[in-house]
mmCIF file of C-alpha atoms in Angstrom:
data_model
loop_
_atom_site.group_PDB
_atom_site.id
_atom_site.type_symbol
_atom_site.label_atom_id
_atom_site.label_comp_id
_atom_site.label_asym_id
_atom_site.label_seq_id
_atom_site.Cartn_x
_atom_site.Cartn_y
_atom_site.Cartn_z
ATOM 1 C CA MET A 1 158.875 225.889 80.840
ATOM 2 C CA PHE A 2 159.027 222.466 79.255
ATOM 3 C CA SER A 3 157.561 220.658 76.322
ATOM 4 C CA GLY A 4 157.805 217.040 77.379
ATOM 5 C CA GLN A 5 155.117 214.464 77.963
ATOM 6 C CA PHE A 6 153.567 213.512 81.306
ATOM 7 C CA VAL A 7 152.304 210.135 82.536
ATOM 8 C CA THR A 8 149.942 210.266 85.489
ATOM 9 C CA LYS A 9 147.884 207.742 87.389
ATOM 10 C CA ARG A 10 145.143 210.163 88.387
ATOM 11 C CA ARG A 11 144.290 211.974 85.150
ATOM 12 C CA PRO A 12 144.848 211.353 81.466
ATOM 13 C CA SER A 13 147.762 213.484 80.374
ATOM 14 C CA GLU A 14 151.352 213.373 79.425
ATOM 15 C CA THR A 15 154.265 212.973 81.769
ATOM 16 C CA ILE A 16 157.608 214.017 83.052
ATOM 17 C CA ASP A 17 159.750 212.923 85.953
ATOM 18 C CA PRO A 18 162.021 215.085 88.070
ATOM 19 C CA GLY A 19 165.751 215.317 87.560
ATOM 20 C CA THR A 20 165.899 214.864 83.811
ATOM 21 C CA ARG A 21 166.164 217.414 81.035
ATOM 22 C CA VAL A 22 163.049 217.162 78.913
ATOM 23 C CA ARG A 23 162.758 217.900 75.201
ATOM 24 C CA PRO A 24 159.720 217.238 73.001
ATOM 25 C CA VAL A 25 160.926 213.737 72.091
ATOM 26 C CA ASP A 26 162.206 212.791 75.557
ATOM 27 C CA LEU A 27 160.616 210.610 78.202
ATOM 28 C CA ALA A 28 162.230 211.141 81.597
ATOM 29 C CA SER A 29 162.980 208.310 83.996
ATOM 30 C CA ARG A 30 162.406 208.211 87.723
ATOM 31 C CA SER A 31 165.792 206.535 88.219
ATOM 32 C CA SER A 32 167.480 209.559 86.656
ATOM 33 C CA ALA A 33 165.526 211.803 89.009
ATOM 34 C CA ARG A 34 166.639 209.862 92.046
ATOM 35 C CA SER A 35 170.247 209.837 90.818
ATOM 36 C CA ALA A 36 170.193 213.625 90.548
ATOM 37 C CA ALA A 37 168.818 213.942 94.065
ATOM 38 C CA VAL A 38 171.441 211.529 95.461
ATOM 39 C CA ALA A 39 174.248 213.397 93.688
ATOM 40 C CA THR A 40 173.106 216.680 95.188
ATOM 41 C CA ALA A 41 172.941 215.181 98.664
ATOM 42 C CA LEU A 42 176.413 213.650 98.302
ATOM 43 C CA PHE A 43 177.842 217.013 97.247
ATOM 44 C CA CYS A 44 176.360 218.605 100.352
ATOM 45 C CA VAL A 45 177.856 215.963 102.627
ATOM 46 C CA LEU A 46 181.318 215.896 101.081
ATOM 47 C CA GLY A 47 182.001 219.406 99.945
ATOM 48 C CA ALA A 48 179.597 222.103 101.051
ATOM 49 C CA ALA A 49 179.515 222.737 104.779
ATOM 50 C CA GLY A 50 176.738 225.286 104.481
ATOM 51 C CA CYS A 51 174.585 223.241 102.111
ATOM 52 C CA ALA A 52 171.057 222.817 103.469
ATOM 53 C CA SER A 53 167.996 221.419 101.789
ATOM 54 C CA PRO A 54 165.029 223.735 101.138
ATOM 55 C CA GLN A 55 163.090 221.950 103.866
ATOM 56 C CA GLN A 56 165.911 222.428 106.378
ATOM 57 C CA ARG A 57 165.933 226.143 105.615
ATOM 58 C CA ILE A 58 162.159 226.307 106.039
ATOM 59 C CA ASP A 59 162.353 224.541 109.390
ATOM 60 C CA SER A 60 165.144 226.853 110.531
ATOM 61 C CA ILE A 61 163.153 229.988 109.648
ATOM 62 C CA ALA A 62 160.037 228.565 111.291
ATOM 63 C CA ALA A 63 161.884 227.644 114.476
ATOM 64 C CA ALA A 64 163.418 231.105 114.736
ATOM 65 C CA ALA A 65 159.942 232.633 114.466
ATOM 66 C CA GLY A 66 158.472 230.253 117.039
ATOM 67 C CA PHE A 67 156.270 228.437 114.504
ATOM 68 C CA GLN A 68 155.293 224.811 114.871
ATOM 69 C CA ARG A 69 154.844 222.388 111.985
ATOM 70 C CA THR A 70 151.907 220.000 111.747
ATOM 71 C CA LEU A 71 150.664 217.764 108.954
ATOM 72 C CA VAL A 72 146.994 218.100 108.080
ATOM 73 C CA GLN A 73 144.940 215.928 105.768
ATOM 74 C CA GLY A 74 143.162 217.851 103.051
ATOM 75 C CA GLY A 75 141.202 216.224 100.265
ATOM 76 C CA SER A 76 143.519 213.899 98.357
ATOM 77 C CA PHE A 77 146.714 215.291 99.882
ATOM 78 C CA ARG A 78 148.426 216.000 103.176
ATOM 79 C CA HIS A 79 149.598 219.555 103.813
ATOM 80 C CA ALA A 80 152.323 221.012 106.008
ATOM 81 C CA VAL A 81 150.941 223.785 108.211
ATOM 82 C CA TYR A 82 153.037 226.225 110.239
ATOM 83 C CA SER A 83 151.500 228.220 113.062
ATOM 84 C CA GLY A 84 152.715 230.225 115.997
ATOM 85 C CA VAL A 85 149.419 230.586 117.846
ATOM 86 C CA ALA A 86 147.017 228.313 119.649
ATOM 87 C CA SER A 87 144.147 226.986 117.565
ATOM 88 C CA LYS A 88 141.695 229.077 119.608
ATOM 89 C CA SER A 89 141.884 232.864 119.540
ATOM 90 C CA ASN A 90 139.742 235.926 120.058
ATOM 91 C CA GLN A 91 140.095 236.996 116.442
ATOM 92 C CA SER A 92 137.043 236.674 114.186
ATOM 93 C CA THR A 93 139.268 236.622 111.075
ATOM 94 C CA LEU A 94 141.972 234.053 110.385
ATOM 95 C CA ARG A 95 144.856 235.156 108.191
ATOM 96 C CA VAL A 96 146.110 232.410 105.902
ATOM 97 C CA TYR A 97 149.491 232.762 104.164
ATOM 98 C CA ILE A 98 150.031 230.826 100.927
ATOM 99 C CA GLU A 99 153.491 230.499 99.397
ATOM 100 C CA GLY A 100 154.358 230.812 95.732
ATOM 101 C CA ASP A 101 155.290 228.021 93.352
ATOM 102 C CA GLY A 102 158.686 227.464 94.949
ATOM 103 C CA SER A 103 161.137 225.618 92.712
ATOM 104 C CA PRO A 104 159.231 223.357 90.312
ATOM 105 C CA TYR A 105 162.093 223.486 87.809
ATOM 106 C CA ARG A 106 165.875 223.662 87.813
ATOM 107 C CA GLY A 107 166.419 226.057 84.994
ATOM 108 C CA ARG A 108 163.912 226.054 82.171
ATOM 109 C CA TYR A 109 163.621 222.360 81.354
ATOM 110 C CA VAL A 110 164.625 220.229 84.342
ATOM 111 C CA VAL A 111 161.875 219.302 86.788
ATOM 112 C CA THR A 112 162.975 219.202 90.411
ATOM 113 C CA PRO A 113 162.141 216.236 92.666
ATOM 114 C CA ASP A 114 161.212 218.662 95.480
ATOM 115 C CA PRO A 115 159.419 221.963 94.721
ATOM 116 C CA THR A 116 159.810 223.338 98.264
ATOM 117 C CA PRO A 117 160.697 227.054 98.006
ATOM 118 C CA ARG A 118 164.290 228.096 98.611
ATOM 119 C CA GLN A 119 163.174 231.632 99.472
ATOM 120 C CA PRO A 120 159.929 231.344 101.511
ATOM 121 C CA VAL A 121 158.628 234.892 101.109
ATOM 122 C CA MET A 122 155.346 234.275 102.899
ATOM 123 C CA LEU A 123 156.841 232.434 105.863
ATOM 124 C CA ARG A 124 159.145 235.381 106.512
ATOM 125 C CA LEU A 125 156.268 237.851 106.172
ATOM 126 C CA MET A 126 154.087 235.860 108.567
ATOM 127 C CA SER A 127 156.841 236.196 111.173
ATOM 128 C CA LEU A 128 156.171 239.966 111.030
ATOM 129 C CA ASP A 129 152.433 239.550 111.563
ATOM 130 C CA PRO A 130 151.347 240.157 115.191
ATOM 131 C CA THR A 131 147.872 238.656 114.707
ATOM 132 C CA PRO A 132 146.881 234.964 114.655
ATOM 133 C CA ALA A 133 147.840 233.470 111.314
ATOM 134 C CA VAL A 134 148.652 230.151 109.681
ATOM 135 C CA TYR A 135 150.934 229.218 106.791
ATOM 136 C CA VAL A 136 149.325 226.486 104.719
ATOM 137 C CA GLY A 137 151.600 224.492 102.476
ATOM 138 C CA ARG A 138 150.475 223.431 99.054
ATOM 139 C CA PRO A 139 150.256 219.699 98.266
ATOM 140 C CA CYS A 140 153.554 217.876 97.688
ATOM 141 C CA TYR A 141 155.636 220.748 99.113
ATOM 142 C CA PHE A 142 157.632 220.835 102.371
ATOM 143 C CA GLY A 143 158.966 217.299 102.326
ATOM 144 C CA LEU A 144 155.823 215.615 100.980
ATOM 145 C CA ALA A 145 156.741 215.242 97.294
ATOM 146 C CA ASP A 146 157.338 211.498 97.652
ATOM 147 C CA GLU A 147 153.970 210.850 99.291
ATOM 148 C CA ALA A 148 151.140 209.333 97.284
ATOM 149 C CA PRO A 149 149.323 210.603 95.325
ATOM 150 C CA CYS A 150 151.939 213.307 94.580
ATOM 151 C CA GLU A 151 153.592 213.331 91.169
ATOM 152 C CA PRO A 152 155.520 215.986 89.210
ATOM 153 C CA LEU A 153 152.369 217.136 87.453
ATOM 154 C CA ASP A 154 151.200 218.523 90.802
ATOM 155 C CA TRP A 155 153.939 221.163 90.926
ATOM 156 C CA THR A 156 154.300 221.806 87.183
ATOM 157 C CA LEU A 157 151.483 221.978 84.633
ATOM 158 C CA GLY A 158 148.816 220.900 87.131
ATOM 159 C CA ARG A 159 149.880 223.059 90.074
ATOM 160 C CA PHE A 160 146.435 224.735 90.225
ATOM 161 C CA SER A 161 144.307 221.724 89.357
ATOM 162 C CA GLU A 162 140.791 221.237 90.716
ATOM 163 C CA GLU A 163 142.046 218.431 92.963
ATOM 164 C CA ILE A 164 144.768 220.595 94.506
ATOM 165 C CA VAL A 165 142.559 223.648 95.056
ATOM 166 C CA ALA A 166 139.870 221.471 96.637
ATOM 167 C CA SER A 167 142.406 219.913 99.016
ATOM 168 C CA MET A 168 143.628 223.368 100.072
ATOM 169 C CA ALA A 169 140.038 224.429 100.754
ATOM 170 C CA VAL A 170 139.447 221.461 103.057
ATOM 171 C CA VAL A 171 142.514 222.313 105.159
ATOM 172 C CA ILE A 172 141.826 226.045 105.403
ATOM 173 C CA ARG A 173 138.173 225.574 106.291
ATOM 174 C CA GLY A 174 139.146 223.140 109.046
ATOM 175 C CA LEU A 175 141.757 225.525 110.463
ATOM 176 C CA ALA A 176 139.222 228.361 110.538
ATOM 177 C CA GLN A 177 136.767 226.184 112.416
ATOM 178 C CA GLU A 178 139.430 225.212 114.955
ATOM 179 C CA ALA A 179 140.245 228.888 115.476
ATOM 180 C CA ASP A 180 136.566 229.835 115.845
ATOM 181 C CA ALA A 181 137.093 232.307 113.021
ATOM 182 C CA ASP A 182 134.024 233.396 111.064
ATOM 183 C CA GLU A 183 136.015 235.048 108.293
ATOM 184 C CA ILE A 184 139.154 234.192 106.341
ATOM 185 C CA LEU A 185 141.739 236.566 104.874
ATOM 186 C CA LEU A 186 143.876 234.876 102.215
ATOM 187 C CA ILE A 187 147.359 236.248 101.516
ATOM 188 C CA GLY A 188 149.299 234.806 98.607
ATOM 189 C CA HIS A 189 152.585 235.522 96.868
ATOM 190 C CA SER A 190 153.044 234.767 93.160
ATOM 191 C CA GLY A 191 151.417 231.367 92.564
ATOM 192 C CA GLY A 192 150.048 231.631 96.088
ATOM 193 C CA GLY A 193 148.101 234.641 94.829
ATOM 194 C CA ALA A 194 146.606 232.458 92.111
ATOM 195 C CA MET A 195 145.640 229.933 94.758
ATOM 196 C CA ALA A 196 144.077 232.644 96.939
ATOM 197 C CA VAL A 197 141.798 233.809 94.126
ATOM 198 C CA LEU A 198 140.823 230.254 93.188
ATOM 199 C CA LEU A 199 139.989 229.486 96.823
ATOM 200 C CA ALA A 200 137.995 232.698 97.228
ATOM 201 C CA ARG A 201 135.722 231.629 94.389
ATOM 202 C CA ARG A 202 134.597 228.533 96.289
ATOM 203 C CA MET A 203 134.809 229.540 99.960
ATOM 204 C CA PRO A 204 132.089 231.925 101.184
ATOM 205 C CA GLU A 205 134.060 232.371 104.422
ATOM 206 C CA VAL A 206 136.691 234.355 102.515
ATOM 207 C CA THR A 207 136.141 238.099 102.965
ATOM 208 C CA HIS A 208 139.575 239.448 101.941
ATOM 209 C CA VAL A 209 142.166 238.492 99.323
ATOM 210 C CA VAL A 210 145.633 240.041 99.340
ATOM 211 C CA THR A 211 148.102 239.152 96.599
ATOM 212 C CA LEU A 212 151.772 240.055 96.214
ATOM 213 C CA ALA A 213 153.143 239.705 92.683
ATOM 214 C CA GLY A 214 150.100 237.538 92.121
ATOM 215 C CA LEU A 215 149.993 235.116 89.216
ATOM 216 C CA LEU A 216 146.403 236.079 88.458
ATOM 217 C CA ASP A 217 146.254 235.093 84.781
ATOM 218 C CA THR A 218 148.244 231.940 84.120
ATOM 219 C CA ASP A 219 147.549 231.940 80.382
ATOM 220 C CA ALA A 220 148.820 235.503 79.891
ATOM 221 C CA TRP A 221 151.859 234.716 82.060
ATOM 222 C CA ALA A 222 152.723 231.679 79.925
ATOM 223 C CA VAL A 223 152.470 233.775 76.773
ATOM 224 C CA GLU A 224 154.592 236.537 78.365
ATOM 225 C CA HIS A 225 157.486 234.128 78.936
ATOM 226 C CA ALA A 226 156.858 231.675 76.076
ATOM 227 C CA TYR A 227 156.209 228.908 78.634
ATOM 228 C CA THR A 228 154.147 225.799 78.085
ATOM 229 C CA PRO A 229 150.599 226.689 79.205
ATOM 230 C CA LEU A 230 149.522 225.251 82.569
ATOM 231 C CA ARG A 231 146.944 223.188 80.747
ATOM 232 C CA TYR A 232 145.988 220.972 83.684
ATOM 233 C CA SER A 233 145.420 223.975 85.964
ATOM 234 C CA LEU A 234 142.578 226.362 86.647
ATOM 235 C CA ASN A 235 143.180 229.973 85.586
ATOM 236 C CA PRO A 236 142.274 232.465 88.371
ATOM 237 C CA VAL A 237 140.772 235.066 85.994
ATOM 238 C CA GLU A 238 138.412 232.600 84.366
ATOM 239 C CA GLY A 239 134.985 233.046 85.863
ATOM 240 C CA GLY A 240 134.961 236.824 85.824
ATOM 241 C CA GLU A 241 134.860 239.173 88.774
ATOM 242 C CA LEU A 242 135.092 237.935 92.343
ATOM 243 C CA PRO A 243 131.982 238.484 94.495
ATOM 244 C CA ARG A 244 131.550 242.049 95.702
ATOM 245 C CA SER A 245 131.589 240.750 99.286
ATOM 246 C CA ILE A 246 135.314 240.017 98.929
ATOM 247 C CA THR A 247 137.741 242.895 99.439
ATOM 248 C CA GLN A 248 140.664 242.640 97.043
ATOM 249 C CA SER A 249 144.114 244.156 97.533
ATOM 250 C CA HIS A 250 146.655 243.454 94.806
ATOM 251 C CA PHE A 251 150.279 244.571 95.053
ATOM 252 C CA ALA A 252 152.882 244.468 92.302
ATOM 253 C CA ALA A 253 156.658 244.893 92.450
ATOM 254 C CA ALA A 254 158.137 247.676 90.342
ATOM 255 C CA ASP A 255 161.229 245.581 89.526
ATOM 256 C CA ASP A 256 159.405 242.305 88.898
ATOM 257 C CA THR A 257 160.288 240.600 85.615
ATOM 258 C CA ASN A 258 158.532 237.334 86.517
ATOM 259 C CA VAL A 259 155.020 238.730 87.015
ATOM 260 C CA PRO A 260 155.265 242.309 85.703
ATOM 261 C CA PRO A 261 152.930 245.003 87.085
ATOM 262 C CA GLY A 262 151.124 245.366 83.760
ATOM 263 C CA LEU A 263 150.199 241.692 83.768
ATOM 264 C CA ILE A 264 148.777 242.036 87.274
ATOM 265 C CA GLN A 265 146.864 245.221 86.456
ATOM 266 C CA ARG A 266 145.099 243.663 83.476
ATOM 267 C CA ALA A 267 144.162 240.554 85.440
ATOM 268 C CA ALA A 268 142.977 242.575 88.458
ATOM 269 C CA GLN A 269 140.583 244.489 86.216
ATOM 270 C CA ARG A 270 139.064 241.219 85.059
ATOM 271 C CA LEU A 271 138.654 240.209 88.706
ATOM 272 C CA GLY A 272 136.753 243.422 89.476
ATOM 273 C CA ALA A 273 139.490 244.877 91.658
ATOM 274 C CA GLY A 274 140.393 248.517 91.999
ATOM 275 C CA THR A 275 143.835 249.999 91.543
ATOM 276 C CA VAL A 276 146.861 247.726 91.775
ATOM 277 C CA ILE A 277 149.489 249.236 94.058
ATOM 278 C CA VAL A 278 152.988 249.075 92.563
ATOM 279 C CA LEU A 279 155.677 249.117 95.242
ATOM 280 C CA PRO A 280 159.081 250.685 94.499
ATOM 281 C CA GLN A 281 162.384 248.941 95.155
ATOM 282 C CA VAL A 282 160.739 245.534 95.243
ATOM 283 C CA SER A 283 161.444 242.588 92.946
ATOM 284 C CA HIS A 284 159.504 239.378 92.583
ATOM 285 C CA SER A 285 160.837 237.819 95.794
ATOM 286 C CA LYS A 286 162.791 240.578 97.536
ATOM 287 C CA GLY A 287 161.895 243.790 99.336
ATOM 288 C CA TRP A 288 158.382 242.946 100.506
ATOM 289 C CA GLY A 289 159.301 243.016 104.188
ATOM 290 C CA GLN A 290 159.912 246.760 104.219
ATOM 291 C CA HIS A 291 156.317 247.372 103.124
ATOM 292 C CA TRP A 292 154.625 244.567 105.045
ATOM 293 C CA PRO A 293 153.734 246.369 108.294
ATOM 294 C CA ALA A 294 152.001 249.122 106.318
ATOM 295 C CA ILE A 295 150.174 246.586 104.139
ATOM 296 C CA LEU A 296 148.943 244.702 107.190
ATOM 297 C CA ALA A 297 147.777 247.925 108.818
ATOM 298 C CA GLY A 298 145.520 248.541 105.811
ATOM 299 C CA GLN A 299 143.751 245.203 105.987
#
């Protein structure tokens, strides 16, 4: 993905700022990042009538589905949460949808100032789910990238850091308690699948993990694409098999070139899962909706 250096207040590492092309000898500037964001906004105002920000698209999809947005404090971060049901329900299991990595980069080398997904796969799938469910945003996504302590590391090389996973766990555990749910089913797409596995390792309330095109082995994925390793992140496969008490369902897309089925199958074996189901006529981000009702029926 990129080879530049990061500067961070919260952990010793190297640094990169959004909006600037980064090469090994470059140091990006925050002013350049802001200039890029302003230029994009100006283009939308002056020339593109249909131009909407990722967050505006998210809010539009959520409103159409009847979901409400709230901000919830996790550990170090605030999280955007979308839900279409009351906090109390008669369901003993709470379904939690976790989105993928969104848009951390523009192209291969340019870090975006806002990683909010342009194609929210999980939000659309949750709109097809008739049972109580919540969509939990990852830190710094959904309009929160400028909030402290967010920095570009949190959606690039450190997107699965201990601090981020711990903050997600705080939010999800609190939502389950509010819903009087004894069990949690985690559903994640792509990087959201990585997050689901990492959360399952530390949350005994989790009884089911469902991943779609799950990024289950970040090291192997980086090698597959010749990306910089996510060296400030946890790798979901490290730690061996998940507890036997957790039911795993892993789905791959036959036409996926981002997280190919073979990559998922090898990682799933290390996690102690059974057969990975490869779905036809599905790519990394498209085609999941046609299979979703059947997948839900099997959970």
